[in-house]
XYZ file of C-alpha atoms in Angstrom:
339
model
C 109.635 77.363 116.143
C 110.167 73.564 116.124
C 110.713 71.443 113.022
C 107.541 69.447 113.547
C 105.448 72.643 113.416
C 107.113 73.777 110.198
C 106.635 70.423 108.474
C 103.018 70.266 109.584
C 102.257 73.739 108.245
C 103.966 72.966 104.949
C 101.918 69.807 104.473
C 98.695 71.656 105.266
C 99.342 74.437 102.754
C 100.455 72.034 100.030
C 97.273 70.060 100.406
C 95.081 73.139 100.208
C 96.529 74.587 97.006
C 94.141 72.424 95.014
C 91.190 74.185 96.640
C 91.657 77.255 94.467
C 92.843 76.291 90.979
C 92.195 79.760 89.573
C 93.925 81.648 92.371
C 95.303 85.022 91.199
C 98.727 86.319 92.066
C 99.085 87.239 95.727
C 99.005 90.899 96.676
C 100.499 90.504 100.133
C 102.549 87.810 101.812
C 100.648 85.874 104.499
C 101.709 86.178 108.105
C 102.566 82.860 109.751
C 101.973 82.824 113.516
C 104.864 81.731 115.719
C 102.702 80.200 118.402
C 100.294 77.258 118.665
C 96.745 78.417 117.757
C 93.729 76.423 118.897
C 90.852 78.884 119.397
C 87.958 79.575 116.995
C 88.020 82.713 114.898
C 85.423 84.951 113.271
C 86.274 87.859 111.004
C 83.858 90.536 109.804
C 84.617 91.918 106.349
C 83.239 95.404 105.765
C 85.272 96.813 102.839
C 85.248 100.561 102.241
C 86.863 102.710 99.573
C 87.001 106.478 99.022
C 87.502 107.377 95.337
C 88.692 110.868 94.449
C 88.579 111.936 90.797
C 90.718 114.907 89.763
C 89.174 116.189 86.523
C 90.947 118.746 84.338
C 88.660 121.752 83.802
C 90.800 123.629 81.286
C 89.658 124.673 77.809
C 90.781 121.516 75.998
C 88.713 119.084 78.077
C 85.104 119.450 76.914
C 84.998 116.304 74.759
C 86.887 114.244 77.362
C 84.514 115.273 80.163
C 81.504 114.429 78.006
C 82.985 111.027 77.227
C 83.546 110.334 80.924
C 80.023 111.429 81.852
C 78.524 109.282 79.076
C 80.265 106.132 80.316
C 80.227 106.584 84.082
C 77.440 104.004 84.525
C 79.853 101.284 83.460
C 82.154 102.378 86.285
C 79.603 102.537 89.091
C 77.671 99.417 88.041
C 80.795 97.358 88.694
C 80.546 98.258 92.373
C 76.814 97.690 92.681
C 76.794 94.365 90.810
C 80.177 92.841 91.653
C 80.825 93.660 95.280
C 79.530 94.557 98.710
C 81.993 97.451 98.645
C 80.969 100.565 100.575
C 82.187 103.456 98.424
C 82.425 107.238 98.457
C 83.041 109.013 95.149
C 84.045 112.667 95.002
C 85.316 114.980 92.258
C 87.697 117.936 92.357
C 89.131 119.990 89.494
C 92.716 120.851 88.526
C 92.054 124.455 89.548
C 94.369 125.968 92.147
C 95.336 129.546 93.102
C 97.925 131.006 90.743
C 99.832 134.255 90.594
C 96.559 136.172 90.194
C 95.036 134.656 93.325
C 92.167 132.249 93.882
C 89.317 132.281 91.363
C 85.856 132.938 92.725
C 84.328 129.678 91.452
C 84.501 126.365 93.317
C 88.096 125.198 93.109
C 91.235 124.394 94.993
C 90.349 120.974 96.360
C 86.661 121.596 97.008
C 84.405 118.705 96.014
C 82.122 119.733 93.165
C 78.514 118.866 92.378
C 75.387 118.176 94.373
C 75.564 116.046 96.347
C 79.328 116.397 96.697
C 79.767 112.790 97.836
C 78.088 109.939 95.957
C 77.850 106.584 97.733
C 76.053 103.258 97.448
C 72.934 104.743 99.038
C 72.704 107.720 96.651
C 69.560 107.496 94.524
C 70.314 108.026 90.847
C 74.068 107.825 91.448
C 74.910 107.360 87.764
C 72.983 110.440 86.678
C 74.391 112.548 89.511
C 77.986 111.541 88.756
C 77.467 112.138 85.036
C 76.349 115.680 85.867
C 79.111 116.239 88.431
C 81.816 115.178 85.976
C 80.894 118.068 83.676
C 83.034 120.513 85.640
C 83.327 122.994 82.786
C 86.240 124.217 80.705
C 86.807 127.728 82.002
C 89.472 126.698 84.495
C 93.080 127.791 84.616
C 95.478 126.659 81.901
C 97.916 125.842 84.705
C 96.434 122.434 85.450
C 97.465 121.074 88.844
C 96.739 117.363 89.402
C 98.608 116.886 92.697
C 97.911 120.031 94.736
C 94.086 119.669 94.684
C 94.382 116.163 96.177
C 96.409 117.452 99.120
C 94.053 120.400 99.591
C 90.946 118.197 99.422
C 92.244 115.805 102.064
C 93.690 118.392 104.460
C 92.256 120.959 106.844
C 90.286 123.159 106.551
C 88.451 121.436 103.664
C 88.665 117.954 105.185
C 86.635 119.055 108.200
C 84.551 121.639 106.366
C 83.449 121.649 102.731
C 84.633 118.050 102.139
C 83.594 116.603 105.489
C 82.471 112.968 105.335
C 84.473 112.008 102.263
C 87.637 110.568 103.812
C 87.072 107.678 106.217
C 89.943 106.434 108.385
C 89.164 102.732 107.832
C 88.681 102.953 104.049
C 91.095 102.371 101.208
C 91.823 105.495 99.158
C 91.789 105.652 95.344
C 92.980 108.686 93.370
C 92.069 108.891 89.661
C 93.782 111.653 87.674
C 92.040 112.680 84.436
C 93.880 115.241 82.308
C 95.405 115.839 78.888
C 98.269 117.841 80.415
C 101.301 117.432 82.625
C 100.893 118.228 86.322
C 101.753 121.847 87.068
C 101.462 121.764 90.850
C 103.651 124.257 92.680
C 103.345 122.861 96.207
C 103.607 119.085 95.764
C 105.644 116.771 93.547
C 105.142 113.061 92.816
C 107.003 111.806 95.876
C 105.393 114.423 98.098
C 101.905 113.348 97.020
C 102.664 109.667 97.564
C 104.084 110.298 101.043
C 101.101 112.492 101.910
C 98.679 109.694 100.995
C 100.814 107.134 102.797
C 100.686 109.205 105.990
C 96.907 109.480 105.698
C 96.732 105.680 105.731
C 99.215 105.200 108.586
C 101.994 103.916 106.292
C 99.819 101.100 104.923
C 100.681 101.186 101.213
C 98.076 98.511 100.428
C 95.383 101.083 101.293
C 96.405 103.386 98.411
C 95.513 102.866 94.750
C 95.939 105.329 91.891
C 95.030 105.455 88.211
C 95.622 107.869 85.362
C 93.413 108.769 82.396
C 96.005 110.681 80.414
C 97.623 111.554 77.116
C 100.480 109.251 78.154
C 104.114 109.200 77.136
C 103.431 105.920 75.327
C 100.736 107.420 73.132
C 99.542 104.963 70.448
C 96.364 106.955 69.798
C 98.458 110.093 69.147
C 96.280 111.811 71.711
C 96.577 115.593 71.583
C 98.196 117.049 74.681
C 97.608 120.432 76.224
C 101.023 121.939 75.597
C 103.576 123.360 76.308
C 104.652 120.883 79.007
C 104.684 117.731 76.883
C 104.112 114.224 78.197
C 102.883 113.746 81.793
C 106.157 112.486 83.275
C 105.419 113.821 86.784
C 102.037 112.099 86.850
C 103.459 108.847 85.487
C 106.169 108.924 88.157
C 103.522 109.160 90.884
C 101.479 106.362 89.314
C 104.565 104.132 89.295
C 104.911 104.435 93.092
C 101.614 102.844 94.138
C 101.229 99.097 94.586
C 98.802 98.768 91.656
C 101.387 100.218 89.261
C 100.751 97.646 86.526
C 98.285 98.728 83.838
C 96.990 101.653 85.887
C 97.148 104.159 83.014
C 94.686 104.463 80.140
C 94.639 106.909 77.265
C 92.159 109.737 77.552
C 91.576 109.284 73.807
C 90.930 105.533 74.008
C 87.973 104.717 71.713
C 87.034 101.858 74.059
C 86.636 104.262 76.953
C 83.553 102.772 78.586
C 84.771 99.219 78.925
C 88.158 100.450 80.127
C 86.421 102.363 82.922
C 84.643 99.165 83.915
C 87.998 97.359 83.916
C 89.415 100.040 86.221
C 86.471 99.633 88.582
C 86.856 95.843 88.526
C 90.515 96.235 89.498
C 89.476 98.371 92.492
C 86.892 95.759 93.508
C 89.406 92.926 93.217
C 92.012 94.691 95.321
C 89.738 96.224 97.964
C 86.431 94.382 98.051
C 86.989 90.723 97.214
C 89.969 89.533 99.283
C 89.673 88.728 102.989
C 93.057 88.144 104.596
C 92.741 85.800 107.570
C 94.578 86.562 110.776
C 95.832 82.965 111.128
C 95.907 79.708 109.109
C 92.504 77.980 109.217
C 91.361 74.393 109.401
C 89.967 74.366 105.864
C 87.102 71.996 106.640
C 85.747 74.440 109.231
C 85.504 77.531 106.983
C 82.064 79.066 106.529
C 81.375 82.398 104.818
C 78.096 84.287 105.192
C 76.668 87.399 103.577
C 73.838 88.915 105.566
C 71.556 86.032 106.483
C 72.761 83.541 103.853
C 75.760 81.226 103.635
C 77.837 81.572 100.481
C 78.789 78.327 98.718
C 82.339 77.130 98.292
C 82.460 78.111 94.622
C 85.168 80.139 92.857
C 82.649 82.284 90.946
C 79.362 82.160 92.877
C 80.737 82.038 96.400
C 84.176 81.792 97.931
C 87.482 79.954 97.630
C 90.517 79.758 99.885
C 94.030 80.689 98.757
C 96.590 79.141 101.143
C 99.490 81.138 99.718
C 97.719 84.391 100.542
C 96.001 82.915 103.612
C 92.890 84.622 102.308
C 89.290 84.073 101.303
C 88.596 85.109 97.702
C 85.042 86.215 96.929
C 83.600 85.220 93.545
C 82.688 87.520 90.685
C 79.138 86.167 90.298
C 77.764 86.569 93.828
C 74.279 88.064 93.900
C 74.996 91.043 96.141
C 71.466 92.410 95.718
C 70.059 89.350 97.509
C 70.654 91.026 100.882
C 69.815 94.523 102.152
C 72.320 97.306 101.602
C 74.865 97.382 104.407
C 74.838 93.622 104.957
C 78.186 92.334 106.158
C 80.364 89.430 105.142
C 81.551 87.157 107.938
C 84.116 84.380 107.863
C 83.854 81.666 110.515
C 86.633 79.128 110.941
C 88.645 77.102 113.420
C 92.317 77.930 113.529
C 94.631 75.170 112.352
C 96.053 72.976 115.094
C 99.647 71.827 115.175
C 101.240 69.488 117.688
């Protein structure tokens, strides 16, 4: 790579920083091409995310399940109002076979509820999820948070009972909701992380995880389901994912509803609102469309460009309902030219 190219690229990026004064911290480092690029480029952005809740169904969870069901609308409305994100939401319990064998009820990684998968086209999604989250409290006292995830996303369930939930081109979010430590017998924290990583072809940016727990740092003095104490195994797993900052909330948090909305907003920001470009653009040529309309160059109501990330950032006030469901976002631009 010659010196003239490097100096030209540096000048271009320095000049573009001012285009996005509110740019958030980068999630990934941009890739700088090592060849001269002169052709036009168009990228289609069709973000997808599969969200798997693991809900503790032991005897101590009745109030926590009710609280989740009561506030689930604040979670789902973030997707419908703040993003064009195509989502699947499914729920499994912490029930797994123990020394007495498999229980007869739905368990062991099987998605619960009807329908089992809620998506952006599901009528009455909030009411259905609220009902599905009430998984009952007659489950085993040996709550397993990790093993049901592996079972749900593996054969035979993946191609049978749970078919249609996991999509190869979607990001994957795991949300663990329990007042107990993980008691899995087949998978530990590292094993679960590596399993998810393999599902996403070693792309760690495709994996997000959150915990709704009685955490080790427990300012609310949230009652835990003893005798295993604080959820150190779960917290270890949650520390491995890329979104490992502020990805744990207390299951006893009195501000539960708004915290759920914050969690959903974090998923939207990381999966549905950042378009990484394949090469540096000529800024003046960038055009972003949603369905049949062009979005304005506006940090909140349209788009902005972050040169450090080499990415288009979508605003938090775009009217996503202005276009039919399934409409796609397209970015048109000319690649930057360097002598």
